[in-house]
PDB file of C-alpha atoms in Angstrom:
ATOM      1  CA  UNK A   1       3.398  -1.044  -7.017  1.00 43.00           C
ATOM      2  CA  UNK A   2       1.523  -0.455  -3.524  1.00 43.00           C
ATOM      3  CA  UNK A   3       0.281   4.377  -3.133  1.00 40.00           C
ATOM      4  CA  UNK A   4      -0.617   2.257  -2.186  1.00 43.00           C
ATOM      5  CA  UNK A   5      -1.091   3.902   1.113  1.00 42.00           C
ATOM      6  CA  UNK A   6      -1.858   7.336   3.066  1.00 43.00           C
ATOM      7  CA  UNK A   7      -3.387   8.924   5.292  1.00 43.00           C
ATOM      8  CA  UNK A   8      -5.892   7.957   4.056  1.00 43.00           C
ATOM      9  CA  UNK A   9      -7.592   9.168   1.351  1.00 44.00           C
ATOM     10  CA  UNK A  10      -5.079   8.573  -1.679  1.00 43.00           C
ATOM     11  CA  UNK A  11      -4.480   5.844  -4.721  1.00 42.00           C
ATOM     12  CA  UNK A  12      -2.444   4.267  -1.811  1.00 43.00           C
ATOM     13  CA  UNK A  13      -6.259   3.077  -0.025  1.00 44.00           C
ATOM     14  CA  UNK A  14      -8.077   1.832  -2.581  1.00 49.00           C
ATOM     15  CA  UNK A  15      -4.956  -0.013  -3.869  1.00 47.00           C
ATOM     16  CA  UNK A  16      -4.849  -2.375  -0.411  1.00 48.00           C
ATOM     17  CA  UNK A  17      -8.733  -2.450  -0.289  1.00 51.00           C
ATOM     18  CA  UNK A  18      -8.617  -4.205  -4.448  1.00 52.00           C
ATOM     19  CA  UNK A  19      -5.331  -5.855  -3.078  1.00 52.00           C
ATOM     20  CA  UNK A  20      -7.187  -7.628  -0.259  1.00 51.00           C
ATOM     21  CA  UNK A  21     -10.008  -8.116  -3.021  1.00 52.00           C
ATOM     22  CA  UNK A  22      -7.777  -9.563  -5.236  1.00 48.00           C
ATOM     23  CA  UNK A  23      -7.092 -12.693  -3.110  1.00 47.00           C
ATOM     24  CA  UNK A  24     -10.026 -14.962  -2.513  1.00 46.00           C
ATOM     25  CA  UNK A  25      -8.925 -17.579  -0.231  1.00 45.00           C
ATOM     26  CA  UNK A  26     -10.136 -18.046   2.880  1.00 43.00           C
ATOM     27  CA  UNK A  27      -7.999 -17.377   5.602  1.00 43.00           C
ATOM     28  CA  UNK A  28      -9.090 -20.386   7.528  1.00 44.00           C
ATOM     29  CA  UNK A  29      -7.097 -22.384   4.516  1.00 41.00           C
ATOM     30  CA  UNK A  30      -4.320 -23.445   3.797  1.00 37.00           C
ATOM     31  CA  UNK A  31      -3.164 -24.166   0.136  1.00 37.00           C
ATOM     32  CA  UNK A  32      -2.287 -28.149   0.961  1.00 36.00           C
ATOM     33  CA  UNK A  33       0.252 -29.882   3.466  1.00 36.00           C
ATOM     34  CA  UNK A  34       2.290 -32.374   3.318  1.00 36.00           C
ATOM     35  CA  UNK A  35       1.004 -35.850   6.029  1.00 36.00           C
ATOM     36  CA  UNK A  36       3.519 -34.367   8.659  1.00 41.00           C
ATOM     37  CA  UNK A  37       1.501 -31.148   8.536  1.00 46.00           C
ATOM     38  CA  UNK A  38       4.281 -28.798   7.327  1.00 54.00           C
ATOM     39  CA  UNK A  39       3.841 -26.104   4.998  1.00 57.00           C
ATOM     40  CA  UNK A  40       5.305 -27.375   1.148  1.00 67.00           C
ATOM     41  CA  UNK A  41       7.904 -25.077  -0.068  1.00 67.00           C
ATOM     42  CA  UNK A  42       6.056 -24.953  -3.402  1.00 69.00           C
ATOM     43  CA  UNK A  43       2.993 -24.606  -1.905  1.00 76.00           C
ATOM     44  CA  UNK A  44       4.438 -21.417   0.133  1.00 70.00           C
ATOM     45  CA  UNK A  45       6.440 -20.339  -4.168  1.00 79.00           C
ATOM     46  CA  UNK A  46       2.684 -20.585  -4.910  1.00 79.00           C
ATOM     47  CA  UNK A  47       1.048 -18.593  -2.755  1.00 78.00           C
ATOM     48  CA  UNK A  48       4.020 -15.880  -3.145  1.00 80.00           C
ATOM     49  CA  UNK A  49       3.460 -15.948  -7.074  1.00 79.00           C
ATOM     50  CA  UNK A  50      -0.522 -15.533  -7.210  1.00 82.00           C
ATOM     51  CA  UNK A  51      -0.392 -12.483  -4.624  1.00 81.00           C
ATOM     52  CA  UNK A  52       2.803 -10.921  -6.682  1.00 83.00           C
ATOM     53  CA  UNK A  53       0.137 -10.897  -9.973  1.00 87.00           C
ATOM     54  CA  UNK A  54      -2.918 -10.335  -8.157  1.00 81.00           C
ATOM     55  CA  UNK A  55      -1.054  -6.980  -5.936  1.00 83.00           C
ATOM     56  CA  UNK A  56       0.585  -5.720  -8.851  1.00 84.00           C
ATOM     57  CA  UNK A  57      -1.787  -5.709 -11.578  1.00 85.00           C
ATOM     58  CA  UNK A  58      -4.330  -4.354  -8.511  1.00 82.00           C
ATOM     59  CA  UNK A  59      -1.967  -1.506  -7.708  1.00 80.00           C
ATOM     60  CA  UNK A  60      -1.135  -0.228 -11.078  1.00 85.00           C
ATOM     61  CA  UNK A  61      -4.831  -0.311 -12.675  1.00 86.00           C
ATOM     62  CA  UNK A  62      -5.973   1.897  -9.168  1.00 82.00           C
ATOM     63  CA  UNK A  63      -2.788   4.376  -9.126  1.00 82.00           C
ATOM     64  CA  UNK A  64      -3.310   5.006 -13.158  1.00 85.00           C
ATOM     65  CA  UNK A  65      -7.383   5.753 -11.959  1.00 85.00           C
ATOM     66  CA  UNK A  66      -7.412   8.068  -9.384  1.00 83.00           C
ATOM     67  CA  UNK A  67      -3.639   9.719  -9.701  1.00 83.00           C
ATOM     68  CA  UNK A  68      -5.267  12.931 -10.306  1.00 85.00           C
ATOM     69  CA  UNK A  69      -7.322  13.011  -7.576  1.00 86.00           C
ATOM     70  CA  UNK A  70      -4.076  12.213  -5.299  1.00 80.00           C
ATOM     71  CA  UNK A  71      -1.785  14.788  -7.166  1.00 80.00           C
ATOM     72  CA  UNK A  72      -4.477  17.588  -6.050  1.00 84.00           C
ATOM     73  CA  UNK A  73      -4.424  16.356  -2.705  1.00 80.00           C
ATOM     74  CA  UNK A  74      -0.457  16.539  -2.431  1.00 76.00           C
ATOM     75  CA  UNK A  75      -0.535  20.079  -4.068  1.00 76.00           C
ATOM     76  CA  UNK A  76      -3.043  21.121  -1.120  1.00 80.00           C
ATOM     77  CA  UNK A  77      -1.221  19.701   1.455  1.00 72.00           C
ATOM     78  CA  UNK A  78       2.344  20.941   0.411  1.00 67.00           C
ATOM     79  CA  UNK A  79       1.547  24.505  -0.789  1.00 67.00           C
ATOM     80  CA  UNK A  80       2.646  26.997   1.897  1.00 54.00           C
ATOM     81  CA  UNK A  81       1.211  30.642   2.127  1.00 51.00           C
ATOM     82  CA  UNK A  82      -2.193  29.562   0.747  1.00 56.00           C
ATOM     83  CA  UNK A  83      -0.720  30.160  -2.546  1.00 58.00           C
ATOM     84  CA  UNK A  84      -3.250  29.360  -5.689  1.00 66.00           C
ATOM     85  CA  UNK A  85      -4.322  25.385  -6.626  1.00 66.00           C
ATOM     86  CA  UNK A  86      -2.672  24.564  -9.879  1.00 69.00           C
ATOM     87  CA  UNK A  87      -4.934  21.719 -11.708  1.00 71.00           C
ATOM     88  CA  UNK A  88      -2.667  21.366 -14.481  1.00 72.00           C
ATOM     89  CA  UNK A  89      -0.542  18.395 -15.086  1.00 76.00           C
ATOM     90  CA  UNK A  90      -2.522  16.207 -12.900  1.00 81.00           C
ATOM     91  CA  UNK A  91      -1.144  13.257 -14.608  1.00 82.00           C
ATOM     92  CA  UNK A  92       2.591  14.331 -13.937  1.00 74.00           C
ATOM     93  CA  UNK A  93       4.817  11.654 -13.008  1.00 73.00           C
ATOM     94  CA  UNK A  94       2.319   8.965 -13.356  1.00 81.00           C
ATOM     95  CA  UNK A  95       4.538   6.458 -15.340  1.00 81.00           C
ATOM     96  CA  UNK A  96       7.768   6.590 -13.065  1.00 76.00           C
ATOM     97  CA  UNK A  97       4.954   6.146 -10.604  1.00 78.00           C
ATOM     98  CA  UNK A  98       3.782   3.054 -11.838  1.00 85.00           C
ATOM     99  CA  UNK A  99       7.106   1.840 -12.203  1.00 84.00           C
ATOM    100  CA  UNK A 100       7.431   1.487  -8.665  1.00 84.00           C
ATOM    101  CA  UNK A 101       3.867   1.054  -7.796  1.00 87.00           C
ATOM    102  CA  UNK A 102       3.749  -2.066  -9.460  1.00 90.00           C
ATOM    103  CA  UNK A 103       6.945  -3.982  -7.545  1.00 90.00           C
ATOM    104  CA  UNK A 104       5.855  -2.316  -4.512  1.00 89.00           C
ATOM    105  CA  UNK A 105       2.123  -4.158  -4.550  1.00 89.00           C
ATOM    106  CA  UNK A 106       3.193  -7.158  -5.876  1.00 91.00           C
ATOM    107  CA  UNK A 107       5.773  -7.779  -3.125  1.00 93.00           C
ATOM    108  CA  UNK A 108       2.864  -6.370  -0.507  1.00 92.00           C
ATOM    109  CA  UNK A 109       0.632  -8.943  -1.249  1.00 90.00           C
ATOM    110  CA  UNK A 110       3.267 -11.635  -2.365  1.00 91.00           C
ATOM    111  CA  UNK A 111       4.212 -11.790   0.786  1.00 93.00           C
ATOM    112  CA  UNK A 112       1.439 -11.067   2.870  1.00 93.00           C
ATOM    113  CA  UNK A 113      -0.519 -13.595   1.563  1.00 91.00           C
ATOM    114  CA  UNK A 114       2.050 -16.974   2.010  1.00 91.00           C
ATOM    115  CA  UNK A 115       2.725 -15.481   5.332  1.00 93.00           C
ATOM    116  CA  UNK A 116      -0.658 -15.142   5.877  1.00 93.00           C
ATOM    117  CA  UNK A 117      -0.815 -18.860   5.544  1.00 91.00           C
ATOM    118  CA  UNK A 118       1.843 -19.945   7.894  1.00 92.00           C
ATOM    119  CA  UNK A 119       1.135 -18.704  10.805  1.00 94.00           C
ATOM    120  CA  UNK A 120      -2.662 -19.300  10.688  1.00 93.00           C
ATOM    121  CA  UNK A 121      -1.780 -22.757  10.383  1.00 91.00           C
ATOM    122  CA  UNK A 122       0.597 -21.953  13.320  1.00 92.00           C
ATOM    123  CA  UNK A 123      -1.636 -19.899  15.591  1.00 91.00           C
ATOM    124  CA  UNK A 124      -4.768 -21.616  17.662  1.00 91.00           C
ATOM    125  CA  UNK A 125      -7.960 -20.314  16.264  1.00 88.00           C
ATOM    126  CA  UNK A 126      -8.499 -17.566  18.870  1.00 89.00           C
ATOM    127  CA  UNK A 127      -5.830 -16.332  17.209  1.00 92.00           C
ATOM    128  CA  UNK A 128      -5.894 -15.217  14.064  1.00 93.00           C
ATOM    129  CA  UNK A 129      -6.210 -11.493  14.512  1.00 94.00           C
ATOM    130  CA  UNK A 130      -2.712 -11.762  15.103  1.00 94.00           C
ATOM    131  CA  UNK A 131      -1.760 -13.091  12.338  1.00 95.00           C
ATOM    132  CA  UNK A 132      -3.398 -10.981  10.227  1.00 95.00           C
ATOM    133  CA  UNK A 133      -1.899  -8.281  12.073  1.00 94.00           C
ATOM    134  CA  UNK A 134       1.680  -9.836  11.604  1.00 95.00           C
ATOM    135  CA  UNK A 135       1.336 -10.231   8.363  1.00 95.00           C
ATOM    136  CA  UNK A 136      -0.035  -7.103   7.145  1.00 93.00           C
ATOM    137  CA  UNK A 137       3.106  -5.916   8.781  1.00 94.00           C
ATOM    138  CA  UNK A 138       5.231  -8.102   7.240  1.00 95.00           C
ATOM    139  CA  UNK A 139       4.128  -7.668   3.638  1.00 93.00           C
ATOM    140  CA  UNK A 140       4.102  -3.610   4.350  1.00 92.00           C
ATOM    141  CA  UNK A 141       7.965  -4.040   5.959  1.00 93.00           C
ATOM    142  CA  UNK A 142       8.949  -5.882   3.127  1.00 93.00           C
ATOM    143  CA  UNK A 143       7.348  -3.016   0.248  1.00 92.00           C
ATOM    144  CA  UNK A 144       8.358  -0.387   2.057  1.00 92.00           C
ATOM    145  CA  UNK A 145      12.103  -0.553   0.144  1.00 93.00           C
ATOM    146  CA  UNK A 146      10.122  -0.072  -3.036  1.00 92.00           C
ATOM    147  CA  UNK A 147       7.277   1.993  -1.326  1.00 91.00           C
ATOM    148  CA  UNK A 148       9.173   5.224   0.529  1.00 92.00           C
ATOM    149  CA  UNK A 149      11.581   5.954  -3.054  1.00 92.00           C
ATOM    150  CA  UNK A 150       7.868   5.591  -4.647  1.00 90.00           C
ATOM    151  CA  UNK A 151       6.415   8.324  -2.368  1.00 88.00           C
ATOM    152  CA  UNK A 152       9.700  10.229  -2.433  1.00 89.00           C
ATOM    153  CA  UNK A 153       9.721  10.507  -6.125  1.00 89.00           C
ATOM    154  CA  UNK A 154       5.773  10.967  -6.697  1.00 84.00           C
ATOM    155  CA  UNK A 155       5.028  13.858  -4.191  1.00 82.00           C
ATOM    156  CA  UNK A 156       8.294  15.712  -5.467  1.00 85.00           C
ATOM    157  CA  UNK A 157       6.875  15.300  -9.319  1.00 82.00           C
ATOM    158  CA  UNK A 158       3.780  16.508  -8.011  1.00 77.00           C
ATOM    159  CA  UNK A 159       4.642  19.246  -6.504  1.00 76.00           C
ATOM    160  CA  UNK A 160       6.788  20.342  -9.910  1.00 78.00           C
ATOM    161  CA  UNK A 161      10.036  19.930  -8.462  1.00 83.00           C
ATOM    162  CA  UNK A 162      11.062  17.624 -11.366  1.00 84.00           C
ATOM    163  CA  UNK A 163       9.817  17.277 -14.967  1.00 81.00           C
ATOM    164  CA  UNK A 164      10.604  13.307 -15.040  1.00 84.00           C
ATOM    165  CA  UNK A 165      11.020  10.356 -13.133  1.00 85.00           C
ATOM    166  CA  UNK A 166      14.394   9.667 -14.044  1.00 88.00           C
ATOM    167  CA  UNK A 167      15.773  13.435 -13.431  1.00 89.00           C
ATOM    168  CA  UNK A 168      14.313  12.970  -9.714  1.00 89.00           C
ATOM    169  CA  UNK A 169      16.154  10.053  -8.954  1.00 90.00           C
ATOM    170  CA  UNK A 170      19.465  11.537 -10.539  1.00 91.00           C
ATOM    171  CA  UNK A 171      19.227  14.701  -8.770  1.00 92.00           C
ATOM    172  CA  UNK A 172      18.081  13.452  -5.405  1.00 92.00           C
ATOM    173  CA  UNK A 173      21.135  11.142  -5.803  1.00 92.00           C
ATOM    174  CA  UNK A 174      23.847  13.243  -6.499  1.00 92.00           C
ATOM    175  CA  UNK A 175      22.571  16.261  -3.905  1.00 92.00           C
ATOM    176  CA  UNK A 176      21.112  13.990  -0.962  1.00 90.00           C
ATOM    177  CA  UNK A 177      22.794  10.639  -1.915  1.00 91.00           C
ATOM    178  CA  UNK A 178      20.467   7.240  -1.819  1.00 90.00           C
ATOM    179  CA  UNK A 179      19.341   8.363   1.188  1.00 91.00           C
ATOM    180  CA  UNK A 180      17.320  11.310   0.148  1.00 90.00           C
ATOM    181  CA  UNK A 181      15.509   8.529  -1.679  1.00 92.00           C
ATOM    182  CA  UNK A 182      14.057   7.189   1.914  1.00 93.00           C
ATOM    183  CA  UNK A 183      13.746  10.860   3.604  1.00 89.00           C
ATOM    184  CA  UNK A 184      10.501   9.856   6.241  1.00 87.00           C
ATOM    185  CA  UNK A 185      11.474   6.021   5.981  1.00 91.00           C
ATOM    186  CA  UNK A 186      10.995   6.196   9.766  1.00 89.00           C
ATOM    187  CA  UNK A 187       7.894   7.808   9.965  1.00 86.00           C
ATOM    188  CA  UNK A 188       6.558   5.672   7.405  1.00 84.00           C
ATOM    189  CA  UNK A 189       7.250   2.366   9.382  1.00 86.00           C
ATOM    190  CA  UNK A 190       5.413   4.342  12.412  1.00 87.00           C
ATOM    191  CA  UNK A 191       2.782   5.711  10.429  1.00 84.00           C
ATOM    192  CA  UNK A 192       1.896   3.150   7.278  1.00 84.00           C
ATOM    193  CA  UNK A 193       3.074  -0.712   8.809  1.00 87.00           C
ATOM    194  CA  UNK A 194       0.475   0.025  11.539  1.00 89.00           C
ATOM    195  CA  UNK A 195      -2.248   1.320   9.343  1.00 87.00           C
ATOM    196  CA  UNK A 196      -1.219  -1.573   6.947  1.00 86.00           C
ATOM    197  CA  UNK A 197      -1.742  -4.312   9.649  1.00 90.00           C
ATOM    198  CA  UNK A 198      -4.805  -2.780  11.230  1.00 91.00           C
ATOM    199  CA  UNK A 199      -6.784  -2.892   7.645  1.00 89.00           C
ATOM    200  CA  UNK A 200      -5.718  -6.351   6.805  1.00 90.00           C
ATOM    201  CA  UNK A 201      -6.676  -7.426  10.276  1.00 92.00           C
ATOM    202  CA  UNK A 202      -9.795  -5.433  10.292  1.00 92.00           C
ATOM    203  CA  UNK A 203     -10.836  -7.205   6.649  1.00 91.00           C
ATOM    204  CA  UNK A 204     -10.060 -11.033   7.162  1.00 93.00           C
ATOM    205  CA  UNK A 205     -11.935 -10.419  10.578  1.00 93.00           C
ATOM    206  CA  UNK A 206     -14.887  -9.033   8.891  1.00 93.00           C
ATOM    207  CA  UNK A 207     -14.454 -11.805   6.216  1.00 93.00           C
ATOM    208  CA  UNK A 208     -14.768 -14.599   8.842  1.00 92.00           C
ATOM    209  CA  UNK A 209     -17.920 -12.989  10.635  1.00 93.00           C
ATOM    210  CA  UNK A 210     -19.805 -12.709   7.730  1.00 92.00           C
ATOM    211  CA  UNK A 211     -19.234 -15.927   5.911  1.00 92.00           C
ATOM    212  CA  UNK A 212     -19.840 -17.496   9.961  1.00 92.00           C
ATOM    213  CA  UNK A 213     -22.986 -15.939  10.144  1.00 93.00           C
ATOM    214  CA  UNK A 214     -23.964 -16.004   6.063  1.00 90.00           C
ATOM    215  CA  UNK A 215     -22.862 -19.944   6.438  1.00 91.00           C
ATOM    216  CA  UNK A 216     -21.494 -19.852   2.678  1.00 92.00           C
ATOM    217  CA  UNK A 217     -18.512 -18.312   0.646  1.00 90.00           C
ATOM    218  CA  UNK A 218     -18.502 -14.483  -0.274  1.00 89.00           C
ATOM    219  CA  UNK A 219     -18.929 -13.496  -3.690  1.00 89.00           C
ATOM    220  CA  UNK A 220     -16.795 -10.689  -5.351  1.00 84.00           C
ATOM    221  CA  UNK A 221     -19.357  -7.803  -4.680  1.00 87.00           C
ATOM    222  CA  UNK A 222     -19.555  -8.591  -0.651  1.00 89.00           C
ATOM    223  CA  UNK A 223     -15.274  -9.095  -0.961  1.00 85.00           C
ATOM    224  CA  UNK A 224     -15.362  -5.588  -2.235  1.00 84.00           C
ATOM    225  CA  UNK A 225     -17.338  -4.182  -0.275  1.00 89.00           C
ATOM    226  CA  UNK A 226     -15.917  -5.425   3.151  1.00 89.00           C
ATOM    227  CA  UNK A 227     -12.754  -4.194   1.514  1.00 84.00           C
ATOM    228  CA  UNK A 228     -13.443  -0.541   1.385  1.00 83.00           C
ATOM    229  CA  UNK A 229     -15.299  -0.522   4.624  1.00 85.00           C
ATOM    230  CA  UNK A 230     -11.822  -2.126   6.379  1.00 83.00           C
ATOM    231  CA  UNK A 231     -10.600   0.789   4.874  1.00 78.00           C
ATOM    232  CA  UNK A 232     -12.713   3.222   5.621  1.00 76.00           C
ATOM    233  CA  UNK A 233     -13.063   2.227   9.388  1.00 75.00           C
ATOM    234  CA  UNK A 234      -8.788   2.521   9.403  1.00 62.00           C
ATOM    235  CA  UNK A 235      -9.275   5.710   7.689  1.00 65.00           C
ATOM    236  CA  UNK A 236     -10.870   7.050  10.936  1.00 59.00           C
ATOM    237  CA  UNK A 237      -8.247   5.963  13.151  1.00 55.00           C
ATOM    238  CA  UNK A 238      -5.938   8.116  11.437  1.00 54.00           C
ATOM    239  CA  UNK A 239      -5.993  11.940  10.783  1.00 47.00           C
ATOM    240  CA  UNK A 240      -5.153  14.313   7.596  1.00 45.00           C
ATOM    241  CA  UNK A 241      -2.373  15.935   9.664  1.00 45.00           C
ATOM    242  CA  UNK A 242      -0.317  12.699   9.638  1.00 50.00           C
ATOM    243  CA  UNK A 243      -0.917  13.123   5.428  1.00 50.00           C
ATOM    244  CA  UNK A 244       0.380  16.869   5.727  1.00 50.00           C
ATOM    245  CA  UNK A 245       3.485  15.545   7.376  1.00 48.00           C
ATOM    246  CA  UNK A 246       4.372  13.003   4.998  1.00 51.00           C
ATOM    247  CA  UNK A 247       4.017  14.830   2.268  1.00 50.00           C
ATOM    248  CA  UNK A 248       5.822  17.848   3.607  1.00 49.00           C
ATOM    249  CA  UNK A 249       9.030  15.377   4.927  1.00 47.00           C
ATOM    250  CA  UNK A 250       8.315  13.414   1.509  1.00 52.00           C
ATOM    251  CA  UNK A 251       8.379  17.075  -0.733  1.00 52.00           C
ATOM    252  CA  UNK A 252      11.117  18.791   0.676  1.00 53.00           C
ATOM    253  CA  UNK A 253      14.255  18.936  -0.586  1.00 51.00           C
ATOM    254  CA  UNK A 254      16.286  20.335  -3.571  1.00 42.00           C
ATOM    255  CA  UNK A 255      14.914  23.643  -4.163  1.00 43.00           C
ATOM    256  CA  UNK A 256      14.510  25.576  -7.282  1.00 43.00           C
ATOM    257  CA  UNK A 257      17.971  26.790  -7.711  1.00 39.00           C
ATOM    258  CA  UNK A 258      20.053  24.172  -6.866  1.00 35.00           C
ATOM    259  CA  UNK A 259      17.728  21.968  -9.683  1.00 38.00           C
ATOM    260  CA  UNK A 260      19.316  24.634 -12.348  1.00 38.00           C
ATOM    261  CA  UNK A 261      22.564  24.232 -11.269  1.00 36.00           C
ATOM    262  CA  UNK A 262      22.251  20.909 -12.271  1.00 32.00           C
TER     263      UNK A 262
END
């Protein structure tokens, strides 16, 4: 799954953009409803399955493509005393990170899509933005159980604290317990959930307005451009320091001497 996200010039931002583009459902349309107007369980599961597959694929592709850039950003933010940035091993930890990005991204979109459809049916049309905000936050909360440990391990690998993802997980759990994999979870909820919710809301609302103005459905390039624009707009609401704080929290932990002892 994911970077997901973060904050916000990283693969996480671009993964969200591509995940939004992966879903071409119209925001005011739902799959199908029974005569009583209730969602069929099969519709909900179908939306979850489609979102799960699209989100997982998108997350892996974007993470793999932009991982070196994210590594450089993390090293810049984590360095102390103005040390020199090492440009070697820019793909360090990629395989282990993809193992976490895939399920995290899949869960996010898999939860977001059916939740959005259900909320849009329950809310008045003039409150569609609330439905999108809520669905984005719920999707982010569901995926956070995988996203946060993935970020913790990834950033410690990128800063050279560990040689591999399995070693990172083993050593973190050995010295810090499982809670060590969720360092910064509270700050994640305060930072990334609003980001996810706002970004998806901006994306969906622009799509609605554009479709009404053009009086037609959007094509793939238009969806992609709107997704990128929504991500950039939301990025302006955050600053570089939030990313620095996240990386310092997630990247802190076991010292090199402790690693040698283990």
